[in-house]
Amino acid sequence: MNDHLLVRSPIDGTRLGEAPQMNDGDVRAAVERARRAQRPWGELSVAARAERVARVIDAFLEHDEELVDLLVSETGKPKNEALSEVLFVVDACHYFTRHAARILADQSIELHHMKWLRSYVTHVPMGVIGVISPWNVPLAIPMGSVIEALVAGNAVVVKPSELTPLILLKAKEILDAAGLPPDLFQVVTGDARTGAALIDAGVQKVIFTGGVSGGRRVGAACAERLIPCVLELGGKAPLIACSDCDIERTARAIVAGGFSNSGQLCISVERVLAHESVYPALVDRVVTLTRELRQGDPRSNYVDMGAITFAKQTEIAEAHIRNALAHGATVATGGKRVAGPGTFFEPTILTECTLDMSVMREEIFGPIVPIMKVRDEDEALRIANDSHLGLNAYVFSRDMTRARAIAARVEAGTVMINEVLFAYGAPEAPFGGIKDSGYGRVHSDDSLRAMCHARHINHPRIQLPERNPLMFPYSAATYHGFRTVFRAAFKRHRWLGRLADLL
Ligand code: TXE
């Protein structure tokens, strides 16, 4: 086992730093420290925890450009996109710290039948949450879960991607300096083995974002240990361009959705299904806009596209293009690597695409947008849903009734109408997928509650007689009494229910 990870910038191969390759013992020790720090933390009121976690906001705003510069160097993404990662963390922190007391307040349950009992649910911190995160959005993805975990009263241990560990180590340094108890949020660095060790180290829940195959292994490991997990495993987002779509808006959305972060987003536009009546004009405009994109070194320039973070993705992109060409596609623009020291790949538009091409079926995770002509919306929907993935989908139409009807039938965790990508930036809305895109949700009030165990507390409302007639000793009299009361009450409920329906 290597004793460290060497991190190089994908922009030009510059050595950026190192991080230790942590082993089982290191991870177990980190989780133990986290567990000790969690106990007093979990006993604080939600308001007190929120007040302390809110320090992240000022700390990140104070260090925003330091974070942006490191993110750009480590991932190769443009400065604007790096800034949006920093701002997402600030905004998620703002939302959850402001609303946590409401979201995590005890919830009273009106029992429909056992009126002598009172029920309510309290939200009890789980303990230590393990977060395993990827390289494409290496700050916002893990930090969103870190904030939720902490506000909910847990400690959190994050295993960042082995390709991009430095940005999270920087975030931790900033948060430690801002006064968050250092053992409460820890970072364990290393490859998949370190991730596996984290699942095995006694955490109470795992939030995993990554590929489908890694997700399957993580899901199986969590099942073995009977701990819940959230799996966010990538997507194959279709963009359905209806016959009445606004060509300019749709074309701009395709280019932004396809080439932000060089297509290395699980919510990227991964296939365009364009109605035959708009296909020629849309292709034309998309190609023009794609050719206008400025690609280059993102460190000093405000370019639109930077480098590919993970060099392997360029080989995957090339294989998709070869396969598409062999099946009759046309490269309308782009199609190859950019020569130079870094890993850059031209933004690529493939036209005349068909379903026998890998690019229409498998996750690309790179700067390629395949466009396919469809006869009508039913065909578009059938193709959109004929996928093993179901994370995001996009529908473009001027007719909102029509667009909403399509949105209701697309198999995806999030559907955006006449817009792309931005829904991810709403911390109050659930994010996650169906099918092989995984299960569970991050973000949203429900996700914050899901960082806790629901504890149901139940007690009599009134002073009861010593002997409950429903308990021992059983007899014919208690049986018939119980039966009579139960039947009468149930009939009355049904009768009241019907009356309520009529009113
Ligand atoms: O992800 P992995 P990779 C897709 C994209 C890409 C493919 C593979 O298509 O080509 O996934 O990417 C840790 N137990 N996405 O190889 O391997 C790993 O160390 C515990 C979609 O980067 O899944 C890293 O920290 N941990 C995606 C994290 O999991 C394990 C983002 C992700 O690594 C583990 C990235 C195991 N068995 C790639 N196996 C998205 N949803 O946005 C891996 N890890």
Short mmCIF file of C-alpha atoms in Angstrom, two decimals, residues 189-361:
data_model
loop_
_atom_site.label_atom_id
_atom_site.label_comp_id
_atom_site.label_asym_id
_atom_site.label_seq_id
_atom_site.Cartn_x
_atom_site.Cartn_y
_atom_site.Cartn_z
CA THR A 189 -7.65 10.31 2.96
CA GLY A 190 -6.87 7.35 0.75
CA ASP A 191 -8.35 5.26 -2.02
CA ALA A 192 -11.34 2.89 -2.10
CA ARG A 193 -9.74 0.76 0.65
CA THR A 194 -9.92 3.73 3.02
CA GLY A 195 -13.57 4.16 2.05
CA ALA A 196 -14.24 0.50 2.79
CA ALA A 197 -12.45 0.90 6.14
CA LEU A 198 -14.71 3.84 6.99
CA ILE A 199 -17.84 1.74 6.44
CA ASP A 200 -16.31 -0.92 8.67
CA ALA A 201 -15.24 1.46 11.44
CA GLY A 202 -18.53 1.64 13.29
CA VAL A 203 -20.27 4.60 11.59
CA GLN A 204 -24.05 4.80 11.92
CA LYS A 205 -24.85 5.88 8.36
CA VAL A 206 -23.04 6.30 5.03
CA ILE A 207 -23.60 8.93 2.35
CA PHE A 208 -21.89 7.79 -0.85
CA THR A 209 -21.54 9.63 -4.16
CA GLY A 210 -19.68 7.91 -6.97
CA GLY A 211 -19.99 5.36 -9.75
CA VAL A 212 -22.59 2.57 -9.96
CA SER A 213 -20.13 -0.26 -9.35
CA GLY A 214 -18.60 1.39 -6.27
CA GLY A 215 -22.13 2.18 -5.08
CA ARG A 216 -23.16 -1.46 -5.30
CA ARG A 217 -20.19 -2.49 -3.16
CA VAL A 218 -20.90 0.25 -0.64
CA GLY A 219 -24.60 -0.69 -0.50
CA ALA A 220 -23.69 -4.34 0.10
CA ALA A 221 -21.16 -3.44 2.81
CA CYS A 222 -23.74 -1.26 4.58
CA ALA A 223 -26.36 -4.02 4.33
CA GLU A 224 -23.90 -6.46 5.98
CA ARG A 225 -23.51 -4.05 8.89
CA LEU A 226 -27.20 -3.11 8.96
CA ILE A 227 -26.48 0.57 8.61
CA PRO A 228 -28.51 2.83 6.31
CA CYS A 229 -26.90 4.49 3.34
CA VAL A 230 -27.68 7.05 0.70
CA LEU A 231 -26.31 6.16 -2.74
CA GLU A 232 -25.97 8.88 -5.38
CA LEU A 233 -24.57 7.12 -8.42
CA GLY A 234 -24.65 9.21 -11.51
CA GLY A 235 -27.10 9.79 -14.31
CA LYS A 236 -27.87 9.80 -18.00
CA ALA A 237 -30.04 12.93 -18.07
CA PRO A 238 -32.19 13.20 -21.18
CA LEU A 239 -33.16 16.63 -22.48
CA ILE A 240 -36.45 16.44 -24.34
CA ALA A 241 -36.79 19.30 -26.81
CA CYS A 242 -40.47 19.51 -27.79
CA SER A 243 -41.72 20.79 -31.12
CA ASP A 244 -42.68 24.12 -29.51
CA CYS A 245 -39.48 24.72 -27.55
CA ASP A 246 -37.75 28.08 -27.63
CA ILE A 247 -34.76 27.20 -29.83
CA GLU A 248 -32.40 29.81 -28.43
CA ARG A 249 -33.12 29.03 -24.79
CA THR A 250 -32.99 25.28 -25.38
CA ALA A 251 -29.72 25.49 -27.30
CA ARG A 252 -28.09 27.57 -24.56
CA ALA A 253 -29.33 25.14 -21.93
CA ILE A 254 -27.93 22.17 -23.86
CA VAL A 255 -24.50 23.80 -24.11
CA ALA A 256 -24.48 24.83 -20.42
CA GLY A 257 -25.89 21.49 -19.27
CA GLY A 258 -23.53 19.48 -21.45
CA PHE A 259 -20.27 21.34 -20.94
CA SER A 260 -20.32 22.78 -17.41
CA ASN A 261 -17.43 21.13 -15.57
CA SER A 262 -16.54 19.58 -18.97
CA GLY A 263 -19.59 17.34 -18.66
CA GLN A 264 -18.29 15.74 -15.47
CA LEU A 265 -21.53 16.16 -13.54
CA CYS A 266 -24.01 13.47 -12.64
CA ILE A 267 -26.72 15.95 -13.72
CA SER A 268 -25.09 16.86 -17.06
CA VAL A 269 -27.22 16.79 -20.19
CA GLU A 270 -26.14 13.36 -21.45
CA ARG A 271 -28.50 12.94 -24.43
CA VAL A 272 -30.74 15.31 -26.37
CA LEU A 273 -33.99 13.95 -27.78
CA ALA A 274 -35.11 16.62 -30.24
CA HIS A 275 -38.44 16.66 -32.04
CA GLU A 276 -37.80 16.29 -35.79
CA SER A 277 -39.40 19.69 -36.50
CA VAL A 278 -36.84 21.55 -34.34
CA TYR A 279 -33.88 19.21 -34.85
CA PRO A 280 -32.12 21.10 -37.72
CA ALA A 281 -32.42 24.57 -36.17
CA LEU A 282 -31.49 23.30 -32.72
CA VAL A 283 -28.42 21.42 -33.95
CA ASP A 284 -27.34 24.46 -35.89
CA ARG A 285 -27.58 26.78 -32.89
CA VAL A 286 -26.02 24.28 -30.44
CA VAL A 287 -23.03 23.80 -32.74
CA THR A 288 -22.53 27.56 -33.12
CA LEU A 289 -22.71 28.15 -29.37
CA THR A 290 -20.37 25.23 -28.68
CA ARG A 291 -17.78 26.65 -31.07
CA GLU A 292 -17.93 29.94 -29.18
CA LEU A 293 -16.89 28.31 -25.88
CA ARG A 294 -13.47 29.45 -24.68
CA GLN A 295 -11.39 26.60 -23.37
CA GLY A 296 -8.03 26.88 -21.63
CA ASP A 297 -6.09 27.26 -18.41
CA PRO A 298 -8.74 28.23 -15.85
CA ARG A 299 -6.31 29.52 -13.23
CA SER A 300 -5.61 32.91 -14.72
CA ASN A 301 -8.41 33.24 -17.30
CA TYR A 302 -12.14 33.35 -16.90
CA VAL A 303 -12.57 30.56 -19.48
CA ASP A 304 -15.80 28.63 -20.06
CA MET A 305 -14.16 25.21 -20.01
CA GLY A 306 -11.08 23.96 -18.24
CA ALA A 307 -9.43 20.55 -17.95
CA ILE A 308 -10.77 17.03 -17.46
CA THR A 309 -10.18 16.19 -13.79
CA PHE A 310 -9.70 12.46 -14.19
CA ALA A 311 -7.47 11.56 -17.15
CA LYS A 312 -9.29 8.21 -17.61
CA GLN A 313 -12.39 10.16 -18.66
CA THR A 314 -10.67 11.29 -21.88
CA GLU A 315 -10.16 7.65 -22.89
CA ILE A 316 -13.81 6.95 -22.12
CA ALA A 317 -14.81 9.96 -24.26
CA GLU A 318 -12.67 8.74 -27.16
CA ALA A 319 -14.14 5.24 -26.97
CA HIS A 320 -17.69 6.69 -27.06
CA ILE A 321 -16.85 8.79 -30.10
CA ARG A 322 -15.25 5.86 -31.97
CA ASN A 323 -18.30 3.72 -31.22
CA ALA A 324 -20.72 6.46 -32.31
CA LEU A 325 -18.86 7.06 -35.59
CA ALA A 326 -18.85 3.34 -36.31
CA HIS A 327 -22.64 3.36 -35.95
CA GLY A 328 -23.22 6.33 -38.26
CA ALA A 329 -23.01 9.44 -36.04
CA THR A 330 -21.44 12.69 -37.22
CA VAL A 331 -19.04 14.81 -35.18
CA ALA A 332 -20.57 18.24 -35.74
CA THR A 333 -17.87 19.95 -33.71
CA GLY A 334 -15.00 18.92 -31.41
CA GLY A 335 -14.19 15.23 -31.09
CA LYS A 336 -10.63 15.06 -29.82
CA ARG A 337 -8.15 15.85 -27.06
CA VAL A 338 -6.42 19.18 -27.03
CA ALA A 339 -2.64 18.85 -27.36
CA GLY A 340 -0.62 20.17 -24.45
CA PRO A 341 0.57 19.27 -21.01
CA GLY A 342 -2.87 18.99 -19.33
CA THR A 343 -5.92 16.81 -19.95
CA PHE A 344 -8.21 18.93 -22.09
CA PHE A 345 -10.90 17.60 -24.42
CA GLU A 346 -12.81 19.62 -27.00
CA PRO A 347 -16.52 20.20 -26.39
CA THR A 348 -18.10 17.71 -28.76
CA ILE A 349 -21.50 17.57 -30.43
CA LEU A 350 -22.54 14.30 -32.05
CA THR A 351 -25.52 14.34 -34.41
CA GLU A 352 -27.58 11.65 -36.18
CA CYS A 353 -27.29 9.57 -33.01
CA THR A 354 -29.15 6.29 -32.59
CA LEU A 355 -29.84 3.94 -29.70
CA ASP A 356 -27.25 1.37 -30.73
CA MET A 357 -24.49 3.82 -29.77
CA SER A 358 -22.87 3.56 -26.33
CA VAL A 359 -22.99 7.34 -26.07
CA MET A 360 -26.81 7.18 -25.92
CA ARG A 361 -26.90 4.45 -23.29
#
